[in-house]
Short mmCIF file of C-alpha atoms and ligand atoms in Angstrom, two decimals:
data_model
loop_
_atom_site.label_atom_id
_atom_site.label_comp_id
_atom_site.label_asym_id
_atom_site.label_seq_id
_atom_site.Cartn_x
_atom_site.Cartn_y
_atom_site.Cartn_z
CA MET A 1 93.20 93.46 98.22
CA ASP A 2 92.17 96.43 96.15
CA ALA A 3 94.43 97.85 93.48
CA ILE A 4 95.67 100.83 95.44
CA ARG A 5 96.67 98.63 98.40
CA ARG A 6 98.72 96.44 96.15
CA LEU A 7 100.40 99.44 94.65
CA ALA A 8 101.05 100.68 98.16
CA GLN A 9 102.92 97.50 98.96
CA GLU A 10 104.97 97.74 95.85
CA HIS A 11 105.75 101.34 96.40
CA THR A 12 106.67 101.63 100.02
CA GLU A 13 110.36 100.94 99.75
CA VAL A 14 111.08 103.55 97.11
CA THR A 15 109.19 106.01 99.22
CA ARG A 16 111.18 105.12 102.30
CA ARG A 17 114.43 105.78 100.47
CA TYR A 18 113.14 109.12 99.31
CA LEU A 19 112.23 110.17 102.80
CA LEU A 20 115.52 109.03 104.25
CA GLN A 21 117.36 110.98 101.59
CA LEU A 22 115.34 114.03 102.38
CA GLY A 23 116.12 113.56 106.02
CA ALA A 24 112.60 114.42 106.93
CA ALA A 25 112.09 111.20 108.77
CA GLY A 26 115.71 110.53 109.70
CA ALA A 27 116.48 113.92 111.19
CA ALA A 28 113.45 113.82 113.41
CA GLY A 29 114.59 110.47 114.72
CA LEU A 30 111.37 109.05 113.49
CA SER A 31 111.31 105.75 111.68
CA VAL A 32 109.33 105.77 108.51
CA SER A 33 107.04 103.05 109.68
CA ARG A 34 106.22 105.23 112.68
CA LEU A 35 105.72 108.20 110.44
CA TRP A 36 103.20 106.18 108.52
CA ALA A 37 101.82 104.71 111.70
CA GLN A 38 100.69 108.14 112.76
CA GLN A 39 98.16 108.11 110.01
CA GLY A 40 95.93 105.62 111.74
CA GLY A 41 93.65 103.21 109.96
CA ASP A 42 94.47 99.75 108.73
CA ALA A 43 97.12 100.95 106.29
CA ASP A 44 99.62 100.90 109.20
CA ALA A 45 100.26 97.20 109.46
CA LEU A 46 100.46 96.92 105.73
CA LEU A 47 102.94 99.74 105.43
CA ALA A 48 105.17 98.62 108.27
CA GLU A 49 105.32 95.14 106.83
CA ALA A 50 105.96 96.34 103.30
CA VAL A 51 108.70 98.78 104.22
CA SER A 52 111.50 96.32 103.61
CA ARG A 53 110.36 95.41 100.10
CA LEU A 54 110.87 97.08 96.80
CA GLU A 55 108.27 96.10 94.30
CA TYR A 56 108.23 98.17 91.17
CA LEU A 57 107.02 95.21 89.15
CA THR A 58 103.80 93.56 90.20
CA ARG A 59 103.90 89.94 91.22
CA GLU A 60 101.76 87.75 89.03
CA GLU A 61 99.38 86.88 91.83
CA ASN A 62 98.88 90.56 92.65
CA PHE A 63 97.73 91.60 89.20
CA ARG A 64 94.14 92.62 89.00
CA ASN A 65 92.33 90.21 86.76
CA ALA A 66 89.99 90.95 83.87
CA GLY A 67 89.37 87.61 82.17
CA ARG A 68 85.71 87.06 81.36
CA GLY A 69 83.85 83.81 80.86
CA LYS A 70 81.59 81.30 82.56
CA PRO A 71 83.63 79.63 83.82
CA LYS A 72 86.58 81.96 83.52
CA PRO A 73 89.03 80.02 81.37
CA HIS A 74 91.82 80.14 83.94
CA THR A 75 89.64 78.38 86.51
CA LEU A 76 89.23 75.27 84.34
CA PRO A 77 90.87 72.13 85.77
CA ALA A 78 94.33 71.37 84.42
CA ALA A 79 93.05 68.41 82.39
CA LYS A 80 90.44 70.60 80.70
CA LEU A 81 93.02 73.31 80.02
CA ARG A 82 95.16 70.69 78.31
CA GLU A 83 92.20 69.41 76.34
CA VAL A 84 91.24 72.83 74.98
CA GLY A 85 94.79 73.81 74.08
CA LEU A 86 95.56 76.06 77.02
CA SER A 87 98.72 74.34 78.19
CA ARG A 88 102.17 74.72 76.68
CA GLU A 89 102.03 71.06 75.62
CA THR A 90 98.75 71.41 73.74
CA TRP A 91 98.58 75.05 72.69
CA TRP A 92 97.78 75.85 69.09
CA LEU A 93 97.32 79.02 67.12
CA GLU A 94 95.46 79.37 63.85
CA ILE A 95 96.09 82.14 61.33
CA LEU A 96 93.26 82.29 58.86
CA PRO A 97 91.79 84.61 56.27
CA ASP A 98 88.58 86.26 57.43
CA PRO A 99 85.85 84.31 55.61
CA GLN A 100 83.82 87.54 55.37
CA SER A 101 86.54 89.24 53.33
CA ASN A 102 88.88 88.66 50.39
CA ALA A 103 92.17 88.61 52.31
CA GLN A 104 94.70 86.33 50.63
CA LEU A 105 97.08 84.02 52.51
CA GLU A 106 99.33 81.56 50.75
CA ARG A 107 99.73 79.32 53.75
CA PRO A 108 96.98 79.63 56.35
CA LEU A 109 97.84 77.93 59.62
CA SER A 110 94.87 75.78 60.51
CA ARG A 111 94.07 72.89 62.79
CA ALA A 112 92.10 71.21 60.03
CA SER A 113 95.18 71.01 57.81
CA GLY A 114 97.51 70.22 60.69
CA THR A 115 99.52 73.40 60.14
CA ALA A 116 98.54 75.35 63.27
CA LEU A 117 101.46 76.81 65.20
CA ASP A 118 102.28 75.00 68.43
CA PHE A 119 104.25 76.15 71.45
CA ALA A 120 107.45 74.44 70.28
CA GLY A 121 107.09 76.37 67.02
CA LEU A 122 106.66 79.60 68.93
CA MET A 123 109.77 78.82 71.00
CA LYS A 124 111.69 78.14 67.81
CA LEU A 125 110.83 81.66 66.66
CA ALA A 126 111.69 82.96 70.12
CA GLU A 127 115.28 81.78 69.75
CA THR A 128 115.95 84.60 67.33
CA ARG A 129 112.97 86.93 67.71
CA ALA A 130 112.10 87.16 71.41
CA VAL A 131 111.79 90.62 72.90
CA ARG A 132 111.34 91.70 76.49
CA PHE A 133 109.99 95.01 77.76
CA MET A 134 108.21 96.61 80.66
CA SER A 135 104.75 97.99 80.20
CA VAL A 136 101.87 98.69 82.51
CA MET A 137 98.58 96.81 82.29
CA SER A 138 95.72 99.25 82.80
CA CYS A 139 92.04 98.96 82.05
CA THR A 140 90.29 101.67 80.06
CA ASN A 141 87.80 101.96 82.88
CA GLY A 142 90.13 101.43 85.82
CA ARG A 143 91.29 104.12 88.20
CA GLU A 144 94.55 102.38 89.08
CA PRO A 145 96.87 100.29 86.96
CA PHE A 146 96.14 96.55 87.13
CA GLY A 147 99.82 95.71 87.33
CA MET A 148 103.28 96.63 86.13
CA GLY A 149 104.78 93.83 84.07
CA LEU A 150 107.99 92.72 82.41
CA TRP A 151 106.67 90.87 79.38
CA GLU A 152 108.46 88.53 76.98
CA GLY A 153 107.20 87.37 73.64
CA VAL A 154 107.59 87.04 69.90
CA PRO A 155 106.45 89.93 67.70
CA MET A 156 103.04 89.18 66.22
CA ARG A 157 104.38 90.07 62.77
CA ASP A 158 106.82 87.16 62.82
CA VAL A 159 103.91 84.82 63.37
CA VAL A 160 101.71 86.55 60.80
CA TRP A 161 104.44 86.19 58.15
CA LEU A 162 104.39 82.41 58.65
CA ALA A 163 100.98 82.44 56.96
CA ARG A 164 102.36 84.37 53.97
CA PRO A 165 99.68 87.00 53.52
CA THR A 166 99.83 88.35 49.98
CA SER A 167 97.01 90.84 49.49
CA ASN A 168 93.89 92.51 50.80
CA VAL A 169 94.89 92.69 54.43
CA ARG A 170 94.02 95.86 56.32
CA ARG A 171 93.32 94.62 59.79
CA VAL A 172 94.15 91.82 62.20
CA PHE A 173 91.35 90.33 64.31
CA TYR A 174 92.38 88.13 67.21
CA TYR A 175 90.51 85.94 69.64
CA GLY A 176 90.98 84.15 72.93
CA TYR A 177 89.49 80.89 74.18
CA HIS A 178 86.02 81.37 75.61
CA ASN A 179 84.47 78.02 76.36
CA GLU A 180 83.63 77.51 72.69
CA ASP A 181 80.72 79.89 73.12
CA LYS A 182 80.31 82.81 70.73
CA GLU A 183 78.46 84.80 73.35
CA GLN A 184 81.47 84.70 75.66
CA ARG A 185 84.03 85.70 73.09
CA PHE A 186 86.41 88.54 73.88
CA GLN A 187 88.09 89.84 70.78
CA SER A 188 90.24 92.71 69.67
CA SER A 189 91.86 94.00 66.52
CA LEU A 190 94.64 96.20 65.20
CA PRO A 191 95.48 97.79 61.87
CA ILE A 192 97.99 95.56 60.08
CA GLY A 193 100.38 98.52 59.93
CA ARG A 194 100.72 98.56 63.71
CA VAL A 195 101.53 94.87 63.74
CA LEU A 196 104.14 95.12 61.00
CA GLU A 197 106.00 98.22 62.19
CA ASP A 198 106.79 100.03 65.42
CA PRO A 199 107.30 103.78 65.78
CA PRO A 200 110.79 104.64 67.07
CA GLY A 201 111.03 103.87 70.77
CA GLU A 202 107.90 101.75 70.70
CA HIS A 203 107.87 98.01 71.25
CA PRO A 204 106.29 95.44 68.97
CA VAL A 205 102.89 93.93 69.58
CA ILE A 206 103.84 90.52 70.94
CA LEU A 207 102.55 87.04 71.46
CA CYS A 208 103.56 86.95 75.10
CA TYR A 209 104.50 83.79 76.98
CA LYS A 210 106.40 85.14 80.01
CA LEU A 211 105.67 87.67 82.73
CA ASN A 212 108.48 88.75 85.07
CA ASN A 213 110.64 86.02 83.52
CA GLU A 214 108.23 83.18 84.42
CA TRP A 215 105.88 81.29 82.11
CA LEU A 216 102.61 83.09 81.74
CA THR A 217 100.05 81.54 84.09
CA PRO A 218 96.51 80.63 83.04
CA LYS A 219 95.26 83.59 85.07
CA ARG A 220 97.42 86.04 83.15
CA GLY A 221 96.22 84.57 79.86
CA GLY A 222 98.75 81.78 79.42
CA PRO A 223 100.16 79.94 77.72
CA VAL A 224 100.05 82.79 75.18
CA ARG A 225 98.38 86.20 75.19
CA VAL A 226 98.75 89.34 73.15
CA ILE A 227 100.46 92.37 74.69
CA VAL A 228 100.01 95.71 72.97
CA PRO A 229 102.56 97.81 74.83
CA GLU A 230 101.05 101.27 74.37
CA GLU A 231 97.36 100.65 74.76
CA TYR A 232 94.84 99.80 77.45
CA GLY A 233 94.47 96.15 78.42
CA ASN A 234 91.44 95.37 76.27
CA ARG A 235 93.75 95.02 73.25
CA SER A 236 95.85 92.46 75.09
CA VAL A 237 93.69 89.40 74.54
CA LYS A 238 94.39 86.46 76.83
CA TRP A 239 94.36 82.71 75.96
CA LEU A 240 95.11 83.53 72.33
CA GLN A 241 94.09 80.85 69.84
CA ARG A 242 93.15 82.49 66.59
CA ILE A 243 94.36 85.35 64.40
CA MET A 244 92.28 86.35 61.41
CA LEU A 245 93.58 88.58 58.66
CA THR A 246 90.89 90.70 57.08
CA ASN A 247 90.34 93.34 54.44
CA SER A 248 87.89 95.07 56.74
CA PHE A 249 89.06 98.40 58.07
CA LYS A 250 86.67 98.29 60.98
CA ALA A 251 87.39 97.44 64.56
CA ASN A 252 85.35 94.47 65.75
CA ASP A 253 86.50 94.80 69.34
CA THR A 254 84.36 93.52 72.19
CA TYR A 255 85.30 96.71 74.04
CA ALA A 256 83.73 98.82 71.29
CA GLU A 257 80.44 96.98 71.78
CA TRP A 258 80.78 97.77 75.46
CA ASN A 259 80.71 101.50 74.78
CA ASN A 260 84.44 102.19 74.82
CA ASP A 261 86.70 103.82 72.30
CA THR A 262 88.93 101.25 70.61
CA VAL A 263 92.02 103.30 69.84
CA SER A 264 92.96 103.67 73.43
CA HIS A 265 96.53 104.77 74.09
CA LEU A 266 97.53 104.78 77.71
CA LYS A 267 96.96 108.16 79.31
CA THR A 268 99.33 110.11 81.49
CA CYS A 269 97.79 110.47 84.94
CA ALA A 270 98.55 110.53 88.65
CA ARG A 271 97.00 108.80 91.66
CA PHE A 272 97.61 109.05 95.36
CA ILE A 273 98.79 106.07 97.33
CA HIS A 274 99.44 107.44 100.81
CA THR A 275 98.00 110.64 102.12
CA PRO A 276 97.44 111.38 105.80
CA GLU A 277 93.85 111.64 106.93
CA LYS A 278 94.95 114.02 109.63
CA MET A 279 98.00 116.20 110.14
CA LYS A 280 99.11 119.02 112.40
CA ALA A 281 99.23 122.61 111.25
CA GLY A 282 102.78 123.69 110.51
CA GLU A 283 104.15 120.13 110.55
CA LEU A 284 105.40 118.11 107.63
CA ALA A 285 103.56 115.15 106.25
CA ALA A 286 104.56 112.88 103.41
CA ILE A 287 102.34 112.05 100.50
CA THR A 288 103.07 109.51 97.82
CA GLY A 289 101.54 108.19 94.68
CA VAL A 290 101.94 106.53 91.37
CA ALA A 291 101.84 108.06 87.91
CA GLN A 292 101.16 106.34 84.63
CA VAL A 293 103.42 107.48 81.82
CA GLY A 294 101.11 107.42 78.85
CA MET A 295 101.18 108.43 75.22
CA SER A 296 102.13 112.03 75.95
CA GLY A 297 104.99 111.16 78.31
CA LEU A 298 105.54 112.66 81.73
CA SER A 299 107.58 115.62 82.89
CA LYS A 300 106.04 116.36 86.29
CA VAL A 301 103.64 115.27 88.96
CA GLN A 302 101.98 118.05 90.90
CA HIS A 303 99.82 118.44 93.97
CA TRP A 304 97.67 121.21 95.33
CA LEU A 305 96.43 121.63 98.85
CA HIS A 306 93.35 123.79 99.08
CA LEU A 307 91.51 124.93 102.19
CA GLN A 308 87.84 124.08 101.87
CA GLY A 309 85.70 127.15 101.73
CA GLU A 310 88.37 129.34 100.19
CA PRO A 311 87.27 130.45 96.74
CA LEU A 312 88.27 128.24 93.83
CA PRO A 313 89.34 129.81 90.54
CA ASP A 314 86.35 130.90 88.45
CA ASP A 315 85.21 128.83 85.50
CA ASP A 316 88.01 126.32 85.99
CA PRO A 317 86.45 122.83 86.14
CA TYR A 318 89.81 121.19 85.44
CA PHE A 319 91.65 123.25 88.05
CA ALA A 320 94.14 124.56 85.52
CA LYS A 321 94.57 127.66 87.68
CA GLY A 322 95.15 125.90 90.99
CA GLN A 323 98.22 126.57 93.13
CA TRP A 324 99.99 123.46 91.93
CA LYS A 325 103.36 122.46 93.39
CA ASP A 326 105.82 119.97 91.98
CA ALA A 327 106.20 116.58 93.61
CA GLU A 328 109.33 114.48 93.28
CA VAL A 329 109.28 111.81 90.60
CA LEU A 330 111.25 108.97 92.17
CA PRO A 331 114.22 107.45 90.38
CA ALA A 332 114.43 103.93 89.01
CA PRO A 333 114.62 101.39 91.83
CA GLU A 334 117.64 99.16 92.29
CA GLN A 335 115.51 96.13 93.09
CA TRP A 336 112.67 95.59 90.69
CA GLY A 337 110.51 93.25 92.72
CA GLY A 338 107.82 91.33 90.86
CA GLY A 339 109.13 88.02 92.19
CA LEU A 340 112.39 88.25 90.21
CA PRO A 341 115.21 86.53 92.14
CA ASP A 342 116.89 89.29 94.24
CA GLY A 343 114.76 91.77 92.30
CA LYS A 344 117.32 91.54 89.47
CA LEU A 345 116.23 92.14 85.90
CA PRO A 346 117.10 89.69 83.15
CA PRO A 347 118.54 91.50 80.12
CA VAL A 348 116.02 94.06 78.81
CA PRO A 349 118.08 95.61 76.03
CA ARG A 350 115.25 97.67 74.58
CA GLN A 351 114.90 99.69 77.77
CA PHE A 352 118.06 99.08 79.85
CA ASP A 353 121.75 99.33 79.00
CA ALA A 354 124.28 96.55 79.64
CA THR A 355 124.83 97.75 83.23
CA GLY A 356 121.10 97.54 83.93
CA LYS A 357 120.47 101.29 83.90
CA PRO A 358 117.28 102.48 82.21
CA ARG A 359 117.99 104.23 78.91
CA GLN A 360 115.56 106.92 79.93
CA TRP A 361 113.46 107.56 83.00
CA PRO A 362 110.61 107.35 83.28
CA LEU A 363 110.03 104.72 80.63
CA ARG A 364 107.06 105.25 78.37
CA ASN A 365 103.99 103.12 78.99
CA THR A 366 105.07 102.26 82.52
CA ILE A 367 104.57 103.71 85.96
CA VAL A 368 106.67 105.87 88.24
CA HIS A 369 106.34 106.49 91.92
CA TRP A 370 106.28 109.99 93.30
CA ALA A 371 106.41 111.63 96.69
CA ALA A 372 106.13 115.06 98.23
CA LEU A 373 106.10 116.71 101.61
CA LEU A 374 103.17 118.86 102.61
CA ARG A 375 102.79 121.55 105.20
CA ALA A 376 99.47 123.21 105.93
CA PRO A 377 99.84 126.56 107.68
CA ARG A 378 96.55 126.55 109.57
CA PRO A 379 93.94 124.16 110.84
CA GLY A 380 90.94 123.29 108.76
CA LYS A 381 89.57 120.84 106.26
CA TYR A 382 91.64 120.67 103.12
CA GLU A 383 91.29 119.14 99.70
CA LEU A 384 94.42 117.65 98.21
CA ARG A 385 94.60 117.09 94.46
CA CYS A 386 97.17 115.58 92.11
CA ARG A 387 97.76 115.76 88.39
CA THR A 388 100.56 115.30 85.87
CA ILE A 389 102.28 117.50 83.33
CA ASP A 390 103.02 115.55 80.20
CA ALA A 391 106.27 115.69 78.24
CA ASN A 392 104.77 118.38 76.03
CA GLY A 393 104.16 120.61 79.05
CA ILE A 394 100.41 120.06 78.96
CA ALA A 395 98.53 119.37 82.19
CA GLN A 396 96.89 115.94 82.26
CA PRO A 397 94.09 115.16 82.50
CA MET A 398 93.11 117.58 79.80
CA PRO A 399 89.51 118.73 79.92
CA ARG A 400 87.82 115.48 79.05
CA PRO A 401 84.46 114.71 80.55
CA PHE A 402 84.04 111.44 78.64
CA PRO A 403 86.29 108.61 79.83
CA LYS A 404 85.59 106.25 76.92
CA SER A 405 89.18 106.15 75.72
CA GLY A 406 90.70 105.80 79.18
CA HIS A 407 89.89 106.87 82.69
CA ASN A 408 91.65 110.05 83.74
CA VAL A 409 90.47 112.50 86.38
CA ILE A 410 92.13 114.76 88.90
CA GLN A 411 91.97 112.78 92.13
CA THR A 412 90.89 114.62 95.26
CA VAL A 413 91.32 113.47 98.86
CA GLN A 414 90.33 115.18 102.11
CA ILE A 415 92.82 116.02 104.86
CA VAL A 416 91.96 117.36 108.29
CA VAL A 417 94.61 119.72 109.64
CA GLN A 418 94.54 120.09 113.43
CA SER A 419 96.01 122.79 115.59
N1 LIG B 1 90.44 86.56 76.52
C1 LIG B 1 90.31 87.71 77.21
N2 LIG B 1 91.32 88.57 77.20
C2 LIG B 1 91.22 89.72 77.88
C3 LIG B 1 90.04 90.07 78.59
C4 LIG B 1 88.99 89.13 78.59
O1 LIG B 1 87.95 89.33 79.20
N3 LIG B 1 89.16 87.95 77.90
N4 LIG B 1 89.97 91.28 79.22
C5 LIG B 1 90.86 92.34 78.70
C6 LIG B 1 90.87 93.54 79.51
S1 LIG B 1 89.50 94.54 79.37
C7 LIG B 1 91.94 93.90 80.29
S2 LIG B 1 91.94 95.37 81.11
C8 LIG B 1 93.13 93.02 80.40
C9 LIG B 1 93.55 92.78 81.84
O2 LIG B 1 94.66 91.93 81.89
P1 LIG B 1 95.04 91.15 83.22
O3 LIG B 1 93.86 90.28 83.60
O4 LIG B 1 96.27 90.38 82.92
O5 LIG B 1 95.27 92.20 84.30
O6 LIG B 1 92.91 91.76 79.79
C10 LIG B 1 92.27 91.84 78.53
N5 LIG B 1 92.30 90.56 77.85
MO1 LIG B 2 89.75 96.37 80.64
#
C-alpha cells in the first residue's frame, strides 16, 4: 500500500465526524461511505471499510520503511539477530571517543572492556528517565509522512553521561548495525548541545525502545533506535549500537553524502488525501488531507480551485497570489488508533494533560488532518491546490526550488466538473 493510502485509512474516521458535524452528508441523507463511493476508482472499498476506524497514529506494520542493507538488518533470522546484538536479550551499546579526535571520556563503554550498556541497563535508566512523545516520521525526500508515532525512550544525554565525557566534545556520531560492512553503514550525527539540552517545548533526542506502547520491532529499528523529534528521519538511526563522541564539528551523516542537507527540521506542508476526480457544477464535494506541523508551526491549511485556462497571476511561481480559501484543521481525535488498546493513550505528560487532552493543538512535529467542502460554479477542468500557513503567518512552502533539506511543494490535483 502506498503512503497516501495508508494515511487515508488512518484519516477516514476523523473526516467522517467532520462531515457529520457539518451536516453536509447527514442532511442530504447520504452516508459518508456513499459520498465517497461517488468518486469511483478503487479508493471506494478502502474508504468504506476504513470509515469505522480512527487511526491518528500509524500502526507499526503500516509505517513506510527506510532501513538499508543487504540483507536489511530486520530481515535477518531471529537467531542471527540475537547473535549480532539486535534482540533485547543481547543488545549492547558502546560509547567511545572518536579515535580521529582528542575527545576525552573518563569511562568509555566498550565491549572489549565489558562495560557496554545492555538493555537491562537501559531499562534501569528508563525507570526514572523515560519520556514519551508523539512525533511524525518523515523522510527528507518523501512526499508523505512515513508514519505518525508515539515514541518512548531514554534521553540520549543520560546515556552519554554514563561515559563521563570531560573535554573536547563538540559532536555526537552514532551508528546502526549494518552487517559488519563499512560500505553499508548508515550514520548520523548531532551537535552535543542538541543532545544535552532541549529548547522549551521540544523533546529530548532519545534512545527509543517503544513505538505506540509496544517494544520496537526489528523493522522499526529495534531493539533500540534514535529518535530526533524535530528532524527528518535520516537522523533517527535504527539498530543503534555505537555512539562516538568527537571534537569534530563536521557532520559525517550518510545523508550528506547522498546529496541532502543535514540540518533538516521538519517542514510545514499540506497534502491531499481524498479529492474527487469528478464532481457536478454547483454541488458540494468534500476534500481532505493531512498537514505536517513542522519547525514553523501551523496556523492554517488552504486550498484553491482554479479553472484551467483562466489566467494565473503573473510572475507567481509559488502561487502566493492565488484565491486561497481556508480549510478546516480537524481537532484532536478521541481514539488515537495505532494499535493502542481501545485507541487509548498511555500517559504522555509532555503533550497531554492528566485528562488526556492535548496541551496545544496541533502539536509540533506531528500531523493534523484537514477537510474542506468545495463547490465549483461551472463545468470545466479545474486544478486544485493546497498549502499551509505557518504559525508566523508565512505561506509554506516558501519559494524553495531545492528540496535538499526536506521535500515541500504545493500539491496540485485535477478535478473534472460536469454540468
Ligand atoms: N540504520 C539505519 N537507520 C535508518 C535508516 C537506514 O537506512 N539505516 N534510514 C533512515 C531514514 S533516511 C529514514 S527516513 C528513517 C525511516 O524510519 P522508518 O523506517 O521507521 O520509517 O529511518 C532512518 N534510520
Ligand atoms: Mo529518509
